[in-house]
Every structure is written in structure tokens, then in C-alpha cells.
PDB file of C-alpha atoms and ligand atoms in Angstrom:
ATOM      1  CA  MET N  67     -50.496  17.896   0.319  1.00  0.00           C
ATOM      2  CA  ALA N  68     -49.115  15.533  -2.188  1.00  0.00           C
ATOM      3  CA  ILE N  69     -47.453  12.201  -2.391  1.00  0.00           C
ATOM      4  CA  TRP N  70     -44.119  12.392  -4.125  1.00  0.00           C
ATOM      5  CA  ASN N  71     -43.364   8.408  -5.008  1.00  0.00           C
ATOM      6  CA  LEU N  72     -39.846   7.231  -5.812  1.00  0.00           C
ATOM      7  CA  GLY N  73     -40.972   3.910  -7.414  1.00  0.00           C
ATOM      8  CA  SER N  74     -40.511   1.284 -10.083  1.00  0.00           C
ATOM      9  CA  VAL N  75     -42.566   0.967 -13.271  1.00  0.00           C
ATOM     10  CA  ASN N  76     -42.631  -2.423 -14.673  1.00  0.00           C
ATOM     11  CA  ALA N  77     -44.614  -4.259 -17.924  1.00  0.00           C
ATOM     12  CA  ASP N  78     -46.218  -6.997 -16.054  1.00  0.00           C
ATOM     13  CA  MET N  79     -46.577 -10.432 -17.771  1.00  0.00           C
ATOM     14  CA  VAL N  80     -48.786 -12.658 -15.790  1.00  0.00           C
ATOM     15  CA  TYR N  81     -49.396 -16.383 -16.380  1.00  0.00           C
ATOM     16  CA  ALA N  82     -52.227 -18.292 -15.070  1.00  0.00           C
ATOM     17  CA  MET N  83     -50.632 -21.682 -13.668  1.00  0.00           C
ATOM     18  CA  PRO N  84     -51.862 -25.026 -12.718  1.00  0.00           C
ATOM     19  CA  HIS N  85     -49.614 -24.560  -9.874  1.00  0.00           C
ATOM     20  CA  LEU N  86     -46.303 -22.752  -9.311  1.00  0.00           C
ATOM     21  CA  PRO N  87     -43.142 -24.109 -11.255  1.00  0.00           C
ATOM     22  CA  THR N  88     -40.725 -26.244  -9.059  1.00  0.00           C
ATOM     23  CA  ALA N  89     -36.923 -26.021  -9.827  1.00  0.00           C
ATOM     24  CA  GLY N  90     -36.238 -27.953 -13.323  1.00  0.00           C
ATOM     25  CA  GLU N  91     -40.065 -28.113 -13.990  1.00  0.00           C
ATOM     26  CA  THR N  92     -41.377 -26.904 -17.673  1.00  0.00           C
ATOM     27  CA  LEU N  93     -44.984 -26.112 -17.274  1.00  0.00           C
ATOM     28  CA  ALA N  94     -47.596 -24.666 -19.790  1.00  0.00           C
ATOM     29  CA  ALA N  95     -49.572 -21.618 -18.617  1.00  0.00           C
ATOM     30  CA  ARG N  96     -53.103 -21.437 -19.105  1.00  0.00           C
ATOM     31  CA  SER N  97     -52.988 -18.191 -20.023  1.00  0.00           C
ATOM     32  CA  LEU N  98     -51.212 -14.698 -20.310  1.00  0.00           C
ATOM     33  CA  ASP N  99     -52.322 -10.801 -19.630  1.00  0.00           C
ATOM     34  CA  ARG N 100     -50.260  -7.843 -19.552  1.00  0.00           C
ATOM     35  CA  PHE N 101     -50.751  -5.242 -17.183  1.00  0.00           C
ATOM     36  CA  LEU N 102     -49.006  -1.835 -16.016  1.00  0.00           C
ATOM     37  CA  GLY N 103     -47.132  -2.927 -12.999  1.00  0.00           C
ATOM     38  CA  GLY N 104     -44.152  -2.280 -10.768  1.00  0.00           C
ATOM     39  CA  LYS N 105     -44.408  -1.829  -6.851  1.00  0.00           C
ATOM     40  CA  GLY N 106     -43.885   1.821  -7.351  1.00  0.00           C
ATOM     41  CA  ALA N 107     -46.546   2.231 -10.048  1.00  0.00           C
ATOM     42  CA  ASN N 108     -49.049   0.193  -8.299  1.00  0.00           C
ATOM     43  CA  MET N 109     -48.528   2.290  -5.460  1.00  0.00           C
ATOM     44  CA  SER N 110     -49.075   5.378  -7.271  1.00  0.00           C
ATOM     45  CA  VAL N 111     -51.997   4.207  -8.874  1.00  0.00           C
ATOM     46  CA  ALA N 112     -53.425   3.192  -5.606  1.00  0.00           C
ATOM     47  CA  ALA N 113     -52.903   6.533  -3.860  1.00  0.00           C
ATOM     48  CA  THR N 114     -54.542   8.228  -6.643  1.00  0.00           C
ATOM     49  CA  ARG N 115     -57.342   5.816  -6.849  1.00  0.00           C
ATOM     50  CA  ALA N 116     -58.013   6.843  -3.001  1.00  0.00           C
ATOM     51  CA  GLY N 117     -58.032  10.464  -3.835  1.00  0.00           C
ATOM     52  CA  SER N 118     -54.392  11.682  -3.270  1.00  0.00           C
ATOM     53  CA  GLU N 119     -52.228  14.033  -5.717  1.00  0.00           C
ATOM     54  CA  VAL N 120     -49.595  11.700  -6.417  1.00  0.00           C
ATOM     55  CA  HIS N 121     -46.250  12.736  -8.228  1.00  0.00           C
ATOM     56  CA  HIS N 122     -44.549   9.682  -9.743  1.00  0.00           C
ATOM     57  CA  ILE N 123     -40.573   9.973  -9.859  1.00  0.00           C
ATOM     58  CA  GLY N 124     -39.138   7.024 -11.897  1.00  0.00           C
ATOM     59  CA  ALA N 125     -37.478   5.820 -15.179  1.00  0.00           C
ATOM     60  CA  VAL N 126     -38.590   3.832 -18.225  1.00  0.00           C
ATOM     61  CA  GLY N 127     -36.474   2.838 -21.276  1.00  0.00           C
ATOM     62  CA  PRO N 128     -37.235   3.916 -25.105  1.00  0.00           C
ATOM     63  CA  ASP N 129     -39.948   1.106 -25.035  1.00  0.00           C
ATOM     64  CA  GLY N 130     -41.610   2.535 -21.912  1.00  0.00           C
ATOM     65  CA  ALA N 131     -43.736   5.625 -23.218  1.00  0.00           C
ATOM     66  CA  TRP N 132     -47.132   3.502 -23.031  1.00  0.00           C
ATOM     67  CA  ALA N 133     -46.408   3.173 -19.380  1.00  0.00           C
ATOM     68  CA  ILE N 134     -45.951   6.742 -18.780  1.00  0.00           C
ATOM     69  CA  GLU N 135     -48.990   7.448 -20.883  1.00  0.00           C
ATOM     70  CA  ARG N 136     -51.149   4.694 -18.684  1.00  0.00           C
ATOM     71  CA  LEU N 137     -50.005   6.318 -15.584  1.00  0.00           C
ATOM     72  CA  ARG N 138     -51.049   9.821 -16.701  1.00  0.00           C
ATOM     73  CA  GLY N 139     -54.321   8.623 -17.696  1.00  0.00           C
ATOM     74  CA  TYR N 140     -54.959   7.314 -14.376  1.00  0.00           C
ATOM     75  CA  GLY N 141     -54.280  10.748 -12.951  1.00  0.00           C
ATOM     76  CA  VAL N 142     -50.847   9.945 -11.584  1.00  0.00           C
ATOM     77  CA  GLY N 143     -48.186  12.852 -12.190  1.00  0.00           C
ATOM     78  CA  THR N 144     -45.565  11.727 -14.853  1.00  0.00           C
ATOM     79  CA  ASP N 145     -43.394  14.811 -15.344  1.00  0.00           C
ATOM     80  CA  HIS N 146     -40.387  13.365 -13.124  1.00  0.00           C
ATOM     81  CA  ILE N 147     -40.472  10.130 -14.959  1.00  0.00           C
ATOM     82  CA  ALA N 148     -37.456   9.951 -17.202  1.00  0.00           C
ATOM     83  CA  GLN N 149     -36.880   8.277 -20.300  1.00  0.00           C
ATOM     84  CA  VAL N 150     -33.354   6.520 -20.498  1.00  0.00           C
ATOM     85  CA  GLU N 151     -31.620   4.269 -22.716  1.00  0.00           C
ATOM     86  CA  VAL N 152     -31.829   1.126 -20.516  1.00  0.00           C
ATOM     87  CA  PRO N 153     -34.894  -1.024 -21.394  1.00  0.00           C
ATOM     88  CA  THR N 154     -38.373  -0.540 -19.026  1.00  0.00           C
ATOM     89  CA  GLY N 155     -38.420  -2.843 -16.357  1.00  0.00           C
ATOM     90  CA  HIS N 156     -40.418  -5.959 -16.086  1.00  0.00           C
ATOM     91  CA  ALA N 157     -41.847  -8.671 -14.208  1.00  0.00           C
ATOM     92  CA  ILE N 158     -42.886 -12.558 -15.073  1.00  0.00           C
ATOM     93  CA  ILE N 159     -45.291 -13.387 -12.580  1.00  0.00           C
ATOM     94  CA  ALA N 160     -46.568 -16.925 -12.333  1.00  0.00           C
ATOM     95  CA  VAL N 161     -50.100 -17.138 -10.229  1.00  0.00           C
ATOM     96  CA  GLU N 162     -51.539 -20.344  -8.950  1.00  0.00           C
ATOM     97  CA  PRO N 163     -55.276 -20.858  -8.988  1.00  0.00           C
ATOM     98  CA  GLU N 164     -55.588 -19.968  -4.798  1.00  0.00           C
ATOM     99  CA  GLY N 165     -53.843 -16.491  -5.698  1.00  0.00           C
ATOM    100  CA  GLU N 166     -50.376 -17.124  -4.496  1.00  0.00           C
ATOM    101  CA  ASN N 167     -47.562 -15.917  -6.905  1.00  0.00           C
ATOM    102  CA  GLN N 168     -44.009 -16.126  -7.790  1.00  0.00           C
ATOM    103  CA  ILE N 169     -42.496 -13.095  -9.688  1.00  0.00           C
ATOM    104  CA  ILE N 170     -39.071 -12.937 -11.374  1.00  0.00           C
ATOM    105  CA  LEU N 171     -38.233  -9.080 -11.756  1.00  0.00           C
ATOM    106  CA  PHE N 172     -35.845  -7.305 -14.369  1.00  0.00           C
ATOM    107  CA  PRO N 173     -35.060  -4.195 -12.821  1.00  0.00           C
ATOM    108  CA  GLY N 174     -34.089  -2.281 -16.253  1.00  0.00           C
ATOM    109  CA  ALA N 175     -34.443   1.473 -15.903  1.00  0.00           C
ATOM    110  CA  ASN N 176     -35.870   1.511 -12.500  1.00  0.00           C
ATOM    111  CA  ARG N 177     -32.186   1.013 -11.486  1.00  0.00           C
ATOM    112  CA  ALA N 178     -30.821   3.787 -13.921  1.00  0.00           C
ATOM    113  CA  LEU N 179     -32.433   6.864 -11.813  1.00  0.00           C
ATOM    114  CA  SER N 180     -30.108   9.525 -11.400  1.00  0.00           C
ATOM    115  CA  GLN N 181     -29.454  11.783  -8.250  1.00  0.00           C
ATOM    116  CA  VAL N 182     -30.086  15.108 -10.103  1.00  0.00           C
ATOM    117  CA  GLN N 183     -33.322  13.609 -11.742  1.00  0.00           C
ATOM    118  CA  VAL N 184     -34.484  12.967  -7.358  1.00  0.00           C
ATOM    119  CA  GLU N 185     -33.063  16.184  -6.545  1.00  0.00           C
ATOM    120  CA  GLU N 186     -34.958  18.183  -9.365  1.00  0.00           C
ATOM    121  CA  ALA N 187     -38.146  16.468  -8.328  1.00  0.00           C
ATOM    122  CA  LEU N 188     -38.026  16.667  -4.575  1.00  0.00           C
ATOM    123  CA  SER N 189     -37.076  20.574  -5.227  1.00  0.00           C
ATOM    124  CA  LEU N 190     -40.808  20.919  -5.865  1.00  0.00           C
ATOM    125  CA  ALA N 191     -42.133  19.158  -3.011  1.00  0.00           C
ATOM    126  CA  LYS N 192     -43.437  20.895   0.295  1.00  0.00           C
ATOM    127  CA  SER N 193     -42.491  20.084   3.752  1.00  0.00           C
ATOM    128  CA  ALA N 194     -46.203  18.635   4.463  1.00  0.00           C
ATOM    129  CA  ASP N 195     -45.799  16.042   1.446  1.00  0.00           C
ATOM    130  CA  ILE N 196     -45.008  12.681   1.742  1.00  0.00           C
ATOM    131  CA  LEU N 197     -42.518  10.833   0.004  1.00  0.00           C
ATOM    132  CA  VAL N 198     -42.451   7.039  -0.110  1.00  0.00           C
ATOM    133  CA  LEU N 199     -39.999   4.515  -1.624  1.00  0.00           C
ATOM    134  CA  GLN N 200     -39.543   1.153  -2.065  1.00  0.00           C
ATOM    135  CA  ASN N 201     -36.597  -1.526  -2.840  1.00  0.00           C
ATOM    136  CA  GLU N 202     -37.031  -1.270  -6.666  1.00  0.00           C
ATOM    137  CA  THR N 203     -35.237   1.640  -7.825  1.00  0.00           C
ATOM    138  CA  SER N 204     -31.692   3.258  -7.523  1.00  0.00           C
ATOM    139  CA  MET N 205     -31.412   6.306  -5.141  1.00  0.00           C
ATOM    140  CA  GLN N 206     -33.612   5.482  -2.359  1.00  0.00           C
ATOM    141  CA  ALA N 207     -31.183   6.586   0.366  1.00  0.00           C
ATOM    142  CA  GLU N 208     -30.399  10.029  -1.491  1.00  0.00           C
ATOM    143  CA  ALA N 209     -34.111  10.568  -1.711  1.00  0.00           C
ATOM    144  CA  ALA N 210     -35.027   9.516   1.659  1.00  0.00           C
ATOM    145  CA  ARG N 211     -32.094  11.821   2.814  1.00  0.00           C
ATOM    146  CA  LEU N 212     -33.368  14.967   1.010  1.00  0.00           C
ATOM    147  CA  GLY N 213     -36.942  14.070   2.031  1.00  0.00           C
ATOM    148  CA  ARG N 214     -36.040  14.047   5.686  1.00  0.00           C
ATOM    149  CA  GLN N 215     -33.817  17.155   5.114  1.00  0.00           C
ATOM    150  CA  LYS N 216     -37.098  18.990   3.649  1.00  0.00           C
ATOM    151  CA  GLY N 217     -39.191  17.995   6.867  1.00  0.00           C
ATOM    152  CA  MET N 218     -41.393  15.495   4.492  1.00  0.00           C
ATOM    153  CA  ARG N 219     -42.845  12.482   6.142  1.00  0.00           C
ATOM    154  CA  VAL N 220     -40.663   9.944   4.591  1.00  0.00           C
ATOM    155  CA  CYS N 221     -42.202   6.274   4.529  1.00  0.00           C
ATOM    156  CA  TYR N 222     -40.770   3.112   3.187  1.00  0.00           C
ATOM    157  CA  ALA N 223     -42.176  -0.117   2.087  1.00  0.00           C
ATOM    158  CA  ALA N 224     -39.536  -2.756   2.342  1.00  0.00           C
ATOM    159  CA  ALA N 225     -40.417  -4.803  -0.561  1.00  0.00           C
ATOM    160  CA  PRO N 226     -38.601  -6.691  -1.757  1.00  0.00           C
ATOM    161  CA  PHE N 227     -37.000  -7.224   1.150  1.00  0.00           C
ATOM    162  CA  ASP N 228     -33.307  -6.669   1.702  1.00  0.00           C
ATOM    163  CA  ALA N 229     -31.694  -6.003   4.780  1.00  0.00           C
ATOM    164  CA  ASP N 230     -29.104  -3.758   3.731  1.00  0.00           C
ATOM    165  CA  ALA N 231     -31.442  -1.740   1.719  1.00  0.00           C
ATOM    166  CA  VAL N 232     -33.806  -1.247   4.473  1.00  0.00           C
ATOM    167  CA  GLN N 233     -30.778  -0.028   6.768  1.00  0.00           C
ATOM    168  CA  ALA N 234     -29.412   2.538   4.506  1.00  0.00           C
ATOM    169  CA  VAL N 235     -32.772   4.635   4.786  1.00  0.00           C
ATOM    170  CA  LEU N 236     -33.658   3.827   8.540  1.00  0.00           C
ATOM    171  CA  PRO N 237     -31.964   7.030   9.843  1.00  0.00           C
ATOM    172  CA  TYR N 238     -34.556   8.981   7.801  1.00  0.00           C
ATOM    173  CA  LEU N 239     -37.851   6.984   7.864  1.00  0.00           C
ATOM    174  CA  ASP N 240     -41.024   8.371   9.899  1.00  0.00           C
ATOM    175  CA  PHE N 241     -43.113   5.406   8.541  1.00  0.00           C
ATOM    176  CA  LEU N 242     -42.055   1.810   7.741  1.00  0.00           C
ATOM    177  CA  ILE N 243     -44.556  -0.911   6.305  1.00  0.00           C
ATOM    178  CA  LEU N 244     -43.378  -4.529   5.952  1.00  0.00           C
ATOM    179  CA  ASN N 245     -44.915  -8.185   6.237  1.00  0.00           C
ATOM    180  CA  GLU N 246     -44.329 -10.873   8.766  1.00  0.00           C
ATOM    181  CA  VAL N 247     -41.306 -12.342   7.339  1.00  0.00           C
ATOM    182  CA  GLU N 248     -39.702  -9.066   6.546  1.00  0.00           C
ATOM    183  CA  ALA N 249     -40.142  -7.748  10.098  1.00  0.00           C
ATOM    184  CA  GLN N 250     -38.325 -11.080  11.587  1.00  0.00           C
ATOM    185  CA  GLN N 251     -35.555 -10.426   9.245  1.00  0.00           C
ATOM    186  CA  LEU N 252     -35.279  -7.081  10.137  1.00  0.00           C
ATOM    187  CA  GLN N 253     -35.155  -7.653  13.662  1.00  0.00           C
ATOM    188  CA  GLU N 254     -32.497 -10.247  13.100  1.00  0.00           C
ATOM    189  CA  ALA N 255     -30.392  -7.954  11.188  1.00  0.00           C
ATOM    190  CA  THR N 256     -30.607  -4.909  13.636  1.00  0.00           C
ATOM    191  CA  GLY N 257     -31.071  -6.739  16.712  1.00  0.00           C
ATOM    192  CA  LYS N 258     -34.018  -4.895  17.577  1.00  0.00           C
ATOM    193  CA  GLU N 259     -37.672  -5.375  17.448  1.00  0.00           C
ATOM    194  CA  PRO N 260     -39.243  -3.307  14.281  1.00  0.00           C
ATOM    195  CA  GLY N 261     -41.147  -0.989  17.150  1.00  0.00           C
ATOM    196  CA  ALA N 262     -37.736  -0.138  18.827  1.00  0.00           C
ATOM    197  CA  LEU N 263     -35.945   1.179  15.653  1.00  0.00           C
ATOM    198  CA  GLY N 264     -37.074   5.078  16.506  1.00  0.00           C
ATOM    199  CA  ILE N 265     -39.377   5.002  13.719  1.00  0.00           C
ATOM    200  CA  LYS N 266     -42.760   6.934  14.380  1.00  0.00           C
ATOM    201  CA  ASP N 267     -45.331   4.272  13.012  1.00  0.00           C
ATOM    202  CA  VAL N 268     -44.616   0.794  11.875  1.00  0.00           C
ATOM    203  CA  ILE N 269     -47.395  -1.179  10.098  1.00  0.00           C
ATOM    204  CA  ILE N 270     -46.772  -4.837   9.814  1.00  0.00           C
ATOM    205  CA  THR N 271     -49.021  -6.635   7.230  1.00  0.00           C
ATOM    206  CA  LEU N 272     -49.981 -10.048   8.546  1.00  0.00           C
ATOM    207  CA  GLY N 273     -51.641 -11.588   5.566  1.00  0.00           C
ATOM    208  CA  ALA N 274     -55.047 -13.413   6.596  1.00  0.00           C
ATOM    209  CA  LYS N 275     -54.385 -12.122  10.047  1.00  0.00           C
ATOM    210  CA  GLY N 276     -54.735  -8.755   9.256  1.00  0.00           C
ATOM    211  CA  ALA N 277     -52.154  -5.895   9.852  1.00  0.00           C
ATOM    212  CA  ARG N 278     -50.609  -4.260  13.245  1.00  0.00           C
ATOM    213  CA  HIS N 279     -49.768  -0.893  13.930  1.00  0.00           C
ATOM    214  CA  ILE N 280     -46.967  -0.263  16.149  1.00  0.00           C
ATOM    215  CA  GLU N 281     -46.706   3.702  17.506  1.00  0.00           C
ATOM    216  CA  GLY N 282     -42.582   4.111  18.094  1.00  0.00           C
ATOM    217  CA  ASP N 283     -42.954   6.630  20.629  1.00  0.00           C
ATOM    218  CA  THR N 284     -45.337   4.810  23.032  1.00  0.00           C
ATOM    219  CA  GLY N 285     -44.689   1.123  21.931  1.00  0.00           C
ATOM    220  CA  THR N 286     -48.332   0.968  21.467  1.00  0.00           C
ATOM    221  CA  VAL N 287     -49.802  -1.915  19.256  1.00  0.00           C
ATOM    222  CA  SER N 288     -52.817  -2.204  17.651  1.00  0.00           C
ATOM    223  CA  ASP N 289     -54.107  -5.048  15.438  1.00  0.00           C
ATOM    224  CA  VAL N 290     -56.801  -4.875  12.665  1.00  0.00           C
ATOM    225  CA  PRO N 291     -58.179  -7.926  11.372  1.00  0.00           C
ATOM    226  CA  ALA N 292     -58.179  -9.070   8.075  1.00  0.00           C
ATOM    227  CA  LEU N 293     -61.649  -9.108   5.829  1.00  0.00           C
ATOM    228  CA  PRO N 294     -62.977 -12.139   4.727  1.00  0.00           C
ATOM    229  CA  VAL N 295     -62.313 -12.768   0.883  1.00  0.00           C
ATOM    230  CA  THR N 296     -61.336 -15.723  -1.411  1.00  0.00           C
ATOM    231  CA  PRO N 297     -58.223 -14.645  -3.193  1.00  0.00           C
ATOM    232  CA  VAL N 298     -57.663 -15.303  -6.902  1.00  0.00           C
ATOM    233  CA  ASP N 299     -54.590 -13.341  -7.228  1.00  0.00           C
ATOM    234  CA  THR N 300     -52.552 -11.957  -4.437  1.00  0.00           C
ATOM    235  CA  THR N 301     -50.217  -9.855  -6.672  1.00  0.00           C
ATOM    236  CA  GLY N 302     -50.301  -5.988  -6.008  1.00  0.00           C
ATOM    237  CA  ALA N 303     -52.450  -6.184  -3.063  1.00  0.00           C
ATOM    238  CA  GLY N 304     -49.579  -4.932  -0.560  1.00  0.00           C
ATOM    239  CA  ASP N 305     -49.087  -2.112  -2.820  1.00  0.00           C
ATOM    240  CA  THR N 306     -52.525  -1.354  -2.949  1.00  0.00           C
ATOM    241  CA  PHE N 307     -52.749  -1.568   0.958  1.00  0.00           C
ATOM    242  CA  THR N 308     -49.463   0.717   1.412  1.00  0.00           C
ATOM    243  CA  GLY N 309     -51.007   3.269  -1.307  1.00  0.00           C
ATOM    244  CA  TYR N 310     -54.139   3.620   0.168  1.00  0.00           C
ATOM    245  CA  VAL N 311     -52.570   3.578   3.696  1.00  0.00           C
ATOM    246  CA  LEU N 312     -50.459   6.714   2.808  1.00  0.00           C
ATOM    247  CA  SER N 313     -53.564   8.333   0.669  1.00  0.00           C
ATOM    248  CA  GLY N 314     -55.224   8.440   3.940  1.00  0.00           C
ATOM    249  CA  LEU N 315     -52.615   9.646   6.011  1.00  0.00           C
ATOM    250  CA  ASP N 316     -52.312  12.390   3.362  1.00  0.00           C
ATOM    251  CA  LEU N 317     -55.928  13.415   3.334  1.00  0.00           C
ATOM    252  CA  GLY N 318     -56.096  13.809   7.104  1.00  0.00           C
ATOM    253  CA  LEU N 319     -57.490  10.136   8.308  1.00  0.00           C
ATOM    254  CA  THR N 320     -55.704   8.852  11.574  1.00  0.00           C
ATOM    255  CA  VAL N 321     -53.452   5.969  10.947  1.00  0.00           C
ATOM    256  CA  ALA N 322     -56.252   3.613  12.039  1.00  0.00           C
ATOM    257  CA  GLU N 323     -58.622   4.888   9.937  1.00  0.00           C
ATOM    258  CA  SER N 324     -56.177   4.624   7.021  1.00  0.00           C
ATOM    259  CA  ILE N 325     -55.163   0.953   7.880  1.00  0.00           C
ATOM    260  CA  GLU N 326     -59.281   0.171   7.984  1.00  0.00           C
ATOM    261  CA  GLN N 327     -59.705   1.786   4.403  1.00  0.00           C
ATOM    262  CA  ALA N 328     -56.382   0.238   3.022  1.00  0.00           C
ATOM    263  CA  SER N 329     -57.370  -3.251   4.477  1.00  0.00           C
ATOM    264  CA  ARG N 330     -60.544  -3.206   2.922  1.00  0.00           C
ATOM    265  CA  ALA N 331     -58.759  -2.045  -0.690  1.00  0.00           C
ATOM    266  CA  GLY N 332     -56.486  -4.910  -0.066  1.00  0.00           C
ATOM    267  CA  ALA N 333     -59.139  -7.315   0.525  1.00  0.00           C
ATOM    268  CA  LEU N 334     -60.978  -6.250  -3.077  1.00  0.00           C
ATOM    269  CA  MET N 335     -57.427  -6.363  -4.598  1.00  0.00           C
ATOM    270  CA  VAL N 336     -57.109  -9.969  -3.982  1.00  0.00           C
ATOM    271  CA  THR N 337     -60.334 -10.949  -5.568  1.00  0.00           C
ATOM    272  CA  ARG N 338     -59.158  -9.386  -9.129  1.00  0.00           C
ATOM    273  CA  ARG N 339     -56.576 -10.574 -11.587  1.00  0.00           C
ATOM    274  CA  GLY N 340     -53.883  -8.120 -12.307  1.00  0.00           C
ATOM    275  CA  THR N 341     -51.764  -5.384 -11.032  1.00  0.00           C
ATOM    276  CA  ALA N 342     -51.954  -1.755 -11.337  1.00  0.00           C
ATOM    277  CA  ASP N 343     -54.856  -1.726 -14.037  1.00  0.00           C
ATOM    278  CA  VAL N 344     -57.355  -3.201 -11.529  1.00  0.00           C
ATOM    279  CA  ILE N 345     -56.623  -1.303  -8.524  1.00  0.00           C
ATOM    280  CA  PRO N 346     -60.038  -0.422  -6.958  1.00  0.00           C
ATOM    281  CA  SER N 347     -61.128   2.990  -6.746  1.00  0.00           C
ATOM    282  CA  LEU N 348     -62.119   4.627  -3.400  1.00  0.00           C
ATOM    283  CA  GLN N 349     -65.928   4.687  -4.306  1.00  0.00           C
ATOM    284  CA  GLU N 350     -65.470   0.454  -4.952  1.00  0.00           C
ATOM    285  CA  VAL N 351     -63.723   0.287  -1.877  1.00  0.00           C
ATOM    286  CA  GLN N 352     -66.701   2.113   0.039  1.00  0.00           C
ATOM    287  CA  ALA N 353     -69.267   0.189  -1.334  1.00  0.00           C
ATOM    288  CA  ALA N 354     -67.663  -3.237  -1.318  1.00  0.00           C
ATOM    289  CA  ARG N 355     -69.554  -5.812   1.412  1.00  0.00           C
ATOM    290  CA  PHE N 356     -67.141  -8.434   3.059  1.00  0.00           C
TER     291      PHE N 356
HETATM  292  O1  RIB P1197     -46.019  -6.264  -5.769  1.00  0.00           O
HETATM  293  C1  RIB P1197     -46.393  -6.625  -7.325  1.00  0.00           C
HETATM  294  C2  RIB P1197     -45.245  -6.119  -8.233  1.00  0.00           C
HETATM  295  O2  RIB P1197     -43.922  -6.361  -7.924  1.00  0.00           O
HETATM  296  C3  RIB P1197     -45.495  -6.183  -9.657  1.00  0.00           C
HETATM  297  O3  RIB P1197     -46.499  -5.239 -10.179  1.00  0.00           O
HETATM  298  C4  RIB P1197     -44.301  -6.801 -10.463  1.00  0.00           C
HETATM  299  O4  RIB P1197     -43.779  -5.774 -11.241  1.00  0.00           O
HETATM  300  C5  RIB P1197     -43.533  -6.558  -9.218  1.00  0.00           C
HETATM  301  O5  RIB P1197     -42.692  -5.119  -9.103  1.00  0.00           O
END
């Protein structure tokens, strides 16, 4: 089986800051590092490092050949990443010493995907495959509808959160991953609790409290506690968690086993500075002691 990821590809500029800047403040960074990023690319790399075959569907600009090369180097399938005339997406990420961040996103080429491109890519997908989407590209609802038509398991990571974007894909979803604040926002927008939206599996990440799995069919709720770590950079940890969860499902683990493994991967990730380039391998995740 394989994972098809309609996802963003960004250049991440990560600035180590003494604190997160407030409105009107000019603040010098302590250092600058550049990484491959984008919620989509991070998830593709995470799922690949967890052992899955991943095909990334995305777009970069004339300045983005390096990103395709790097993804390919990490083992991600890049045949369906288009090169378009719009510049590659990028993110300006401020990280404070305790690991919390603030992100300015330039979507760029990520919003220039075409329907034809998505149709061509998904024509090669099989019904047993997984399709994952996040809210950093164009063509989300179109891809979700196609995935559902093909009988794929359609998953959505509702980040960056936008209630309209989630509602546009809701009818096609088998799996939804979002955080506590996003779950509350979605409930306000739909008038329903996330577990009552008709989605088979919902995972709500609870930060330092861990993660909650809600089975849509039965309403069964299971909590997985967080692992004790001291964060230095939380950027990309959620994407790592999602990539590992999906890879677990792809490789035949139960949802509970997938969440448990993904929690370990996410915990390890917050102890590292950076995004796609530093996502831990399965071997590192299994060997980590918390
Ligand atoms: O979730 C982290 C990601 O958000 C970064 O890699 C950045 O590119 C933004 O998409």
C-alpha cells in the first residue's frame, strides 16, 4: 500500500529568538537556519522515515528544484510535484528558547496546483492506499472527492485551521486530525462535536496532555498520554505525529498502536531544532528512552 500526500513544500527560515516578537517590536535573532519544510513535506518525510511508500503531490516554483531533490533524497516519490511559474512557498519561523513558535507563511506555488495534476496523480493510486491533505495547498476538496470516489482512506490534518476549508472536505473524510483549539473551533462552526461529524476516526492532539482518539461509529474515546520531554523547538512536531500515524495505519498497525508510535516520534521531534530534515527515523523512534 502507499500514502498519497497532497501537500505543501516550503523553504523554512528558522530564527532563534530571545522571545516571540510582539506588535511593533524590532528584535534581533540569535541565529538563522534553513530547512526543508511545509506541513505537507514534513508529513511525507515523516511517513517515509516510518517505513511507508509515499507519493507527494505538490508544486514548487522556478527556485524550488532543491526541494524536489531533497525530498527525493529522503525517499519520497516526487513524480507528481510540478514546477510552476509562482515562487516556491516559504515560512519565516521565530522560535523562542522554550520551543514555542510563530510562523509567517507565504503560500506561493502551493496554491498553484491544478485539477489536472491532481487527477493524473490519483489515477495511479489504489483503493487500498491512503490520501492525506492539509490546509496549505489548493485543490483540497477536489482531491478529497476523487480519493473518496476511488475508495481510498481519506485523511485531513486541519492545519493551519480554517473552518471553511475543513467543512469543504468533511463529506469525504475517513480520518481527521486536529488539535484541541481547532476541535473547539470546528465544533463552534458545525454545531457538532468532532466525534459526531460522521468521520470514522478523529484524533485530537492535546499538547503536553497527549492525544485522544474518538471512534466515530461507536463514540469510544481513548486517551494516549504524552511522553515527558523538554522541548527546544515544537515546529513540525504535529506533522511528524500525523505522518507517523498514517504510516502506522498504512503498515497495518491498529489506530492505538499508530498513535503510540507517533507520540514517541512527536516527542523526539520537539527535542530537535528544525523541520523535515531532522524528523526521526523509525529506528530512532523505537530506540528512544523517555
Ligand atoms: O508545521 C510546521 C510547518 O508549518 C513548517 O515547516 C512551515 O513551513 C509551515 O508550513
